[in-house]
Tab-separated table of C-alpha atoms in Angstrom:
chain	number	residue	atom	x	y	z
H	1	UNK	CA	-3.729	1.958	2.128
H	2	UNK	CA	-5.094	4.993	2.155
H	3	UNK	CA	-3.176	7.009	-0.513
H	4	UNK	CA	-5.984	7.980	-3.232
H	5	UNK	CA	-8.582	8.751	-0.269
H	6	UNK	CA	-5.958	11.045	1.438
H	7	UNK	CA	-4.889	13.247	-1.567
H	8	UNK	CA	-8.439	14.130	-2.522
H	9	UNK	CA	-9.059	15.157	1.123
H	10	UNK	CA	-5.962	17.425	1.206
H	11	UNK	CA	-6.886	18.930	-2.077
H	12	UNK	CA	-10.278	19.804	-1.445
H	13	UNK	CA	-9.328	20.829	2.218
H	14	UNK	CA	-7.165	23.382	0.322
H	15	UNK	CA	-9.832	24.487	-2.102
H	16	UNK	CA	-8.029	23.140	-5.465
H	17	UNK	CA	-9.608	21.303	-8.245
H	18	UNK	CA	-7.872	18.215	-9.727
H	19	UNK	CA	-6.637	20.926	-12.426
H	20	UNK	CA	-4.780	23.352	-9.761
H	21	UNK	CA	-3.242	20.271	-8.042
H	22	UNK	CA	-2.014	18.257	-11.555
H	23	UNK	CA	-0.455	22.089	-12.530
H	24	UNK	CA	1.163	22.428	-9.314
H	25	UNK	CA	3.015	18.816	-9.761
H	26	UNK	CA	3.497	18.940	-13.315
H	27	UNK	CA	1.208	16.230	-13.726
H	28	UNK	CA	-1.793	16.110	-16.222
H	29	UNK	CA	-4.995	16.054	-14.848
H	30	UNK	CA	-6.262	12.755	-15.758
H	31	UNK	CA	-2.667	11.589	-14.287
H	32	UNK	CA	-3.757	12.863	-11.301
H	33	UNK	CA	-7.565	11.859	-11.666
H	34	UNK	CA	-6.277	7.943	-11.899
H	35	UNK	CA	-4.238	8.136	-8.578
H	36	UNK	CA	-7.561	9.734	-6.439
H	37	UNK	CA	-9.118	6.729	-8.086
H	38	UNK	CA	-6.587	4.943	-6.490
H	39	UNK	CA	-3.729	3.626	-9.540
H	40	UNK	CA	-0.786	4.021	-7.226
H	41	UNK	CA	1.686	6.531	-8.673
H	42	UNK	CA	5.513	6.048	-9.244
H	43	UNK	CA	7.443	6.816	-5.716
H	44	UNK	CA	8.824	9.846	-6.818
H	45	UNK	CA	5.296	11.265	-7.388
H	46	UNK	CA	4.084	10.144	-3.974
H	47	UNK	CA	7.470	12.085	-2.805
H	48	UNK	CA	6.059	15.237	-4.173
H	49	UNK	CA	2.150	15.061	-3.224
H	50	UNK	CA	3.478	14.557	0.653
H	51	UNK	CA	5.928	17.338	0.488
H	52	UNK	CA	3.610	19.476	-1.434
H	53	UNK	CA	0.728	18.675	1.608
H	54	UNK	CA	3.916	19.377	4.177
H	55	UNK	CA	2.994	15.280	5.432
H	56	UNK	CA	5.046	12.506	6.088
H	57	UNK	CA	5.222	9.757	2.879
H	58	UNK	CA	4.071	7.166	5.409
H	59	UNK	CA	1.519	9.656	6.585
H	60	UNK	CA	-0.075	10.053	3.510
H	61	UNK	CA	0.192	5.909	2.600
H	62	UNK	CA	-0.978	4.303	5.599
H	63	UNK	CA	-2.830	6.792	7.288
H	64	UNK	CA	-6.769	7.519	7.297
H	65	UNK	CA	-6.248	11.196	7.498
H	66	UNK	CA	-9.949	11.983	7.466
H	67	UNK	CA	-9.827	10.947	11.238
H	68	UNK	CA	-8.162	14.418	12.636
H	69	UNK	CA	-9.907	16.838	13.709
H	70	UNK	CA	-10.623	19.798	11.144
H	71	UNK	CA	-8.143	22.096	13.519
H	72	UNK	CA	-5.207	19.525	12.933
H	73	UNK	CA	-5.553	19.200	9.107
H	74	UNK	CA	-5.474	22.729	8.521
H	75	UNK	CA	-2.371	22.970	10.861
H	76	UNK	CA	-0.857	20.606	8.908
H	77	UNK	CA	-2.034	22.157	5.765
H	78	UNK	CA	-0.694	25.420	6.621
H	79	UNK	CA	2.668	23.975	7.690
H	80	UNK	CA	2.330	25.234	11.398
H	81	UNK	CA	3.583	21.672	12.582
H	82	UNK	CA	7.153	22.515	11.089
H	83	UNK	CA	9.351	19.287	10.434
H	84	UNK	CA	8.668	18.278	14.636
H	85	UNK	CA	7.167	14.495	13.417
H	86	UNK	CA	10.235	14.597	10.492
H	87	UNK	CA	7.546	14.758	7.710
H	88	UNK	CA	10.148	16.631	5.178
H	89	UNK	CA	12.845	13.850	6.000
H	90	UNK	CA	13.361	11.063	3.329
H	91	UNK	CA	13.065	7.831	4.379
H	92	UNK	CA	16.219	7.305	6.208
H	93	UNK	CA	18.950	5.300	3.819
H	94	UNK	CA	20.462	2.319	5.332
H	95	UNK	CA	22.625	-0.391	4.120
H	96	UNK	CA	22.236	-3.940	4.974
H	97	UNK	CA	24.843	-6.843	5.567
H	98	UNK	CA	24.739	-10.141	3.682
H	99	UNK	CA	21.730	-11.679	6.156
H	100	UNK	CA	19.886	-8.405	5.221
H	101	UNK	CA	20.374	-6.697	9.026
H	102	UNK	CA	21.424	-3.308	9.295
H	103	UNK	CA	25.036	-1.965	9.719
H	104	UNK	CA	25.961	0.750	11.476
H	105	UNK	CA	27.445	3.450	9.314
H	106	UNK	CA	30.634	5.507	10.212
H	107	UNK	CA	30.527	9.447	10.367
H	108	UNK	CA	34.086	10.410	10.833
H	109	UNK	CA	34.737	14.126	11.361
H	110	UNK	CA	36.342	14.418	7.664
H	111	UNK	CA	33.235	12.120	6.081
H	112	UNK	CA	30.643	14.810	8.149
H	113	UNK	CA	30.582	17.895	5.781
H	114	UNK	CA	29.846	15.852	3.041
H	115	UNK	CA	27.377	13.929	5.189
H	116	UNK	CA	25.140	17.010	5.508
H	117	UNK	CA	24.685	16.328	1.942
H	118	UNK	CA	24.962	13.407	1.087
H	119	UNK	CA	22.712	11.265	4.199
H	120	UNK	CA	19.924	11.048	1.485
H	121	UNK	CA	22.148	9.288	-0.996
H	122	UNK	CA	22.380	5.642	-1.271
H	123	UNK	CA	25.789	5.583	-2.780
H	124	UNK	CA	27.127	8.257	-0.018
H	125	UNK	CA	25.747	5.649	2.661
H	126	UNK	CA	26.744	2.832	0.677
H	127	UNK	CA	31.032	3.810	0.848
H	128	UNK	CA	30.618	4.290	4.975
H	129	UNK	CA	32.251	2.733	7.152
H	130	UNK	CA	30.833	-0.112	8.931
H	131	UNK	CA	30.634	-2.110	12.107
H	132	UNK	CA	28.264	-4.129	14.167
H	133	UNK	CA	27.804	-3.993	18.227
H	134	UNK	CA	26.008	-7.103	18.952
H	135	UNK	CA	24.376	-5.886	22.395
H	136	UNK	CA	22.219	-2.645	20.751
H	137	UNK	CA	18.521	-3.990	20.304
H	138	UNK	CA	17.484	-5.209	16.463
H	139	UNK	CA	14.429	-2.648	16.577
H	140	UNK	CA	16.498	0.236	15.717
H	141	UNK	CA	18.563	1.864	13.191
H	142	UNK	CA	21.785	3.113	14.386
H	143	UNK	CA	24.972	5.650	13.416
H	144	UNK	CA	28.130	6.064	14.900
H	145	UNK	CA	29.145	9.688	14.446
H	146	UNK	CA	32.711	11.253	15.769
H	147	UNK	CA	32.896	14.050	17.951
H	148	UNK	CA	34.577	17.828	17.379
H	149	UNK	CA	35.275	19.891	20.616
H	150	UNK	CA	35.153	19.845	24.172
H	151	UNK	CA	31.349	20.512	25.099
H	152	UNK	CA	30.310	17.467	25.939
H	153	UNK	CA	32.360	16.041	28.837
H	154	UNK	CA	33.615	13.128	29.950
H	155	UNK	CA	32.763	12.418	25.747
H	156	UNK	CA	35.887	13.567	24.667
H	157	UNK	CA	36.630	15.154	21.246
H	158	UNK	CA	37.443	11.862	18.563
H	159	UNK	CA	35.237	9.401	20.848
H	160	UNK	CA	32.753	7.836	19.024
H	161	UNK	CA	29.256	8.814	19.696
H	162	UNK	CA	26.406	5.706	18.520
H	163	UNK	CA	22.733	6.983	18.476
H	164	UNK	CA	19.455	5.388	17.238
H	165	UNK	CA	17.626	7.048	14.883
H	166	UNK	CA	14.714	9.478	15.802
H	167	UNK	CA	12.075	10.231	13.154
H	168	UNK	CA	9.518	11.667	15.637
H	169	UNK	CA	10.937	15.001	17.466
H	170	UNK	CA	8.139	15.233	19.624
H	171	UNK	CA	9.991	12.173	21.506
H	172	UNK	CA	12.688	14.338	22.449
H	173	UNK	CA	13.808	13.887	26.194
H	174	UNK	CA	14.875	17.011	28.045
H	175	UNK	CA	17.732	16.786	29.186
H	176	UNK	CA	19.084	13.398	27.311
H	177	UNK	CA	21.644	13.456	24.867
H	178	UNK	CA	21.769	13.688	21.173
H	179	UNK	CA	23.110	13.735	18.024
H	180	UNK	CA	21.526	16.895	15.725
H	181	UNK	CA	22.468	17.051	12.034
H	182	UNK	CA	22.067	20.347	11.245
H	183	UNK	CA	21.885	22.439	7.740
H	184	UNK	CA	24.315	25.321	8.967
H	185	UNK	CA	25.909	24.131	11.978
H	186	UNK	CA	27.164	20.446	10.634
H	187	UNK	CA	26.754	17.607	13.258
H	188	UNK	CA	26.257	18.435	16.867
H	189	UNK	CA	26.332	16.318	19.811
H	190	UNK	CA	24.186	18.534	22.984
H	191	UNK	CA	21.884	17.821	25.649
H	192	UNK	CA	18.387	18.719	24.485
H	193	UNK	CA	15.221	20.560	25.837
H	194	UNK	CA	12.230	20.285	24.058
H	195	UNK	CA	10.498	23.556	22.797
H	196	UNK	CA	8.538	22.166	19.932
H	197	UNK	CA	5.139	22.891	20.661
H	198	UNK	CA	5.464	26.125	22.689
H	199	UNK	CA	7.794	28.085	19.506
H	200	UNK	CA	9.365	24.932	17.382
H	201	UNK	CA	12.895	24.685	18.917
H	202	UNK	CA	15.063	22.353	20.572
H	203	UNK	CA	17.569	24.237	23.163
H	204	UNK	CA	21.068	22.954	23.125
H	205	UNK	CA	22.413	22.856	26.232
H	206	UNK	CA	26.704	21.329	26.841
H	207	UNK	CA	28.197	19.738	29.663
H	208	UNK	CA	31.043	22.191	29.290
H	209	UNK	CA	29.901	25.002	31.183
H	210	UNK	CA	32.260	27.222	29.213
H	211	UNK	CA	29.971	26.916	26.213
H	212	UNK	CA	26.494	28.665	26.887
H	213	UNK	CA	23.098	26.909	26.125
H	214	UNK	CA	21.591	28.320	22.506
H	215	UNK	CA	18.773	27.893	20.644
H	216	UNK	CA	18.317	26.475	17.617
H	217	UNK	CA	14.965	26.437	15.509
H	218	UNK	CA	13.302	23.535	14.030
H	219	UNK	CA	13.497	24.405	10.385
H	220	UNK	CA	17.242	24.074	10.797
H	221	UNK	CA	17.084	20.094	11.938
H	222	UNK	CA	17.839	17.749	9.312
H	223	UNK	CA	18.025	14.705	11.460
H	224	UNK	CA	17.668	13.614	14.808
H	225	UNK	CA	19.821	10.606	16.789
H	226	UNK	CA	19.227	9.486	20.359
H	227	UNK	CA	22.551	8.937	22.166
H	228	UNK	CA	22.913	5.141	22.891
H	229	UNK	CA	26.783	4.200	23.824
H	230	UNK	CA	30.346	5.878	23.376
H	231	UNK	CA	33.654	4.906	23.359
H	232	UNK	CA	37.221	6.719	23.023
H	233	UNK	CA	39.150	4.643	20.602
H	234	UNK	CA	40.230	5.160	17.067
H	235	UNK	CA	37.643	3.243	14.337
């Protein structure tokens, strides 16, 4: 683990004494002296450091960060890198069946607006829906969201779109399907093209050539799901 080596490095990559950083968290200094000396802090501390450094919790953990280049820290640093690897995300909440494997949780089109809100929260996730589809891989975690409108033909509006999760946007496929939670736009389902590293955006693109392509900018992504399987029945 990596975690005391990597928050010393980001601090004095950003010029701040122990002092500037503790103030900044509303942590005392010696607090913050014990965890660079590696006592691990409580989660919701490591929560902050990471979103304070704009880095991903696992990032910061696991990672030896001193290994980039100088040029790729003080992207990071600066925040130039946007949410494209999901570093602002939370760790994705999940529930798990009685043999501890993962469900697949329900987004209806009445449960989405509150999803928007609510995909962080473990009692939100908890009062889902469930069901289980035996021939999707183990390795993933999967949703099943329903779909508003007409865009994306033959998916038909009230199918049933399942997607795997995505943490890592830079693994977006052009032209492959997806599922985009969104923080002003709700849920989405659109075929994607990936502008992430030439101006941080993702262009939305529907089968429906009625509805024009549009362009929507990273810092408006919340999640990301890769479409797996569909189907047009009632849940």
């Amino acid at each position: 683990m990596y975690f005391d080596k990597n928050v010393k490095l980001l601090r004095t990559q950003k010029g701040l004494s122990q002092q500037d950083l503790a103030d900044s968290l509303d942590l005392t200094r010696s607090k913050l002296n014990s965890y660079e000396r590696g006592v691990q802090p409580p989660f919701d501390i490591q929560i902050d450091i990471a979103d304070y450094f704009n880095v991903t919790l696992d990032g910061l953990v696991r990672h030896d960060l001193s290994k980039l280049t100088h040029f790729k820290l003080t992207q990071i640093l600066k925040g130039s890198e946007a949410d494209v690897r999901g570093r602002k995300l939370r760790l994705l909440t999940v529930s798990v069946d009685a043999n501890e494997e993962e469900n697949i949780e329900i987004v209806s089109m009445k449960a989405q607006a509150g999803y928007t809100g609510g995909y962080a929260d473990p009692e939100f996730i908890k009062d889902l829906p469930k069901f289980k589809l035996p021939f999707l891989p183990k390795n993933k975690t999967y949703r099943s969201f329903q779909i508003k409108g007409d865009s994306m033909p033959p998916v038909i509006e009230g199918s049933w779109v399942t997607a795997s999760y995505l943490q890592d946007w830079n693994d977006i496929k052009d032209g492959e399907n997806y599922i985009v939670v969104t923080k002003d736009e709700g849920i989405v389902f659109k075929r994607l093209y990936n502008k992430l590293k030439s101006d941080h955006s993702l262009t939305l693109v529907s089968t429906n050539s009625a509805y024009a392509p549009y362009t929507l900018h990273i810092d408006q992504v919340m999640e990301v799901w890769k479409f797996e399987t569909w189907n047009g029945f009632e849940v």
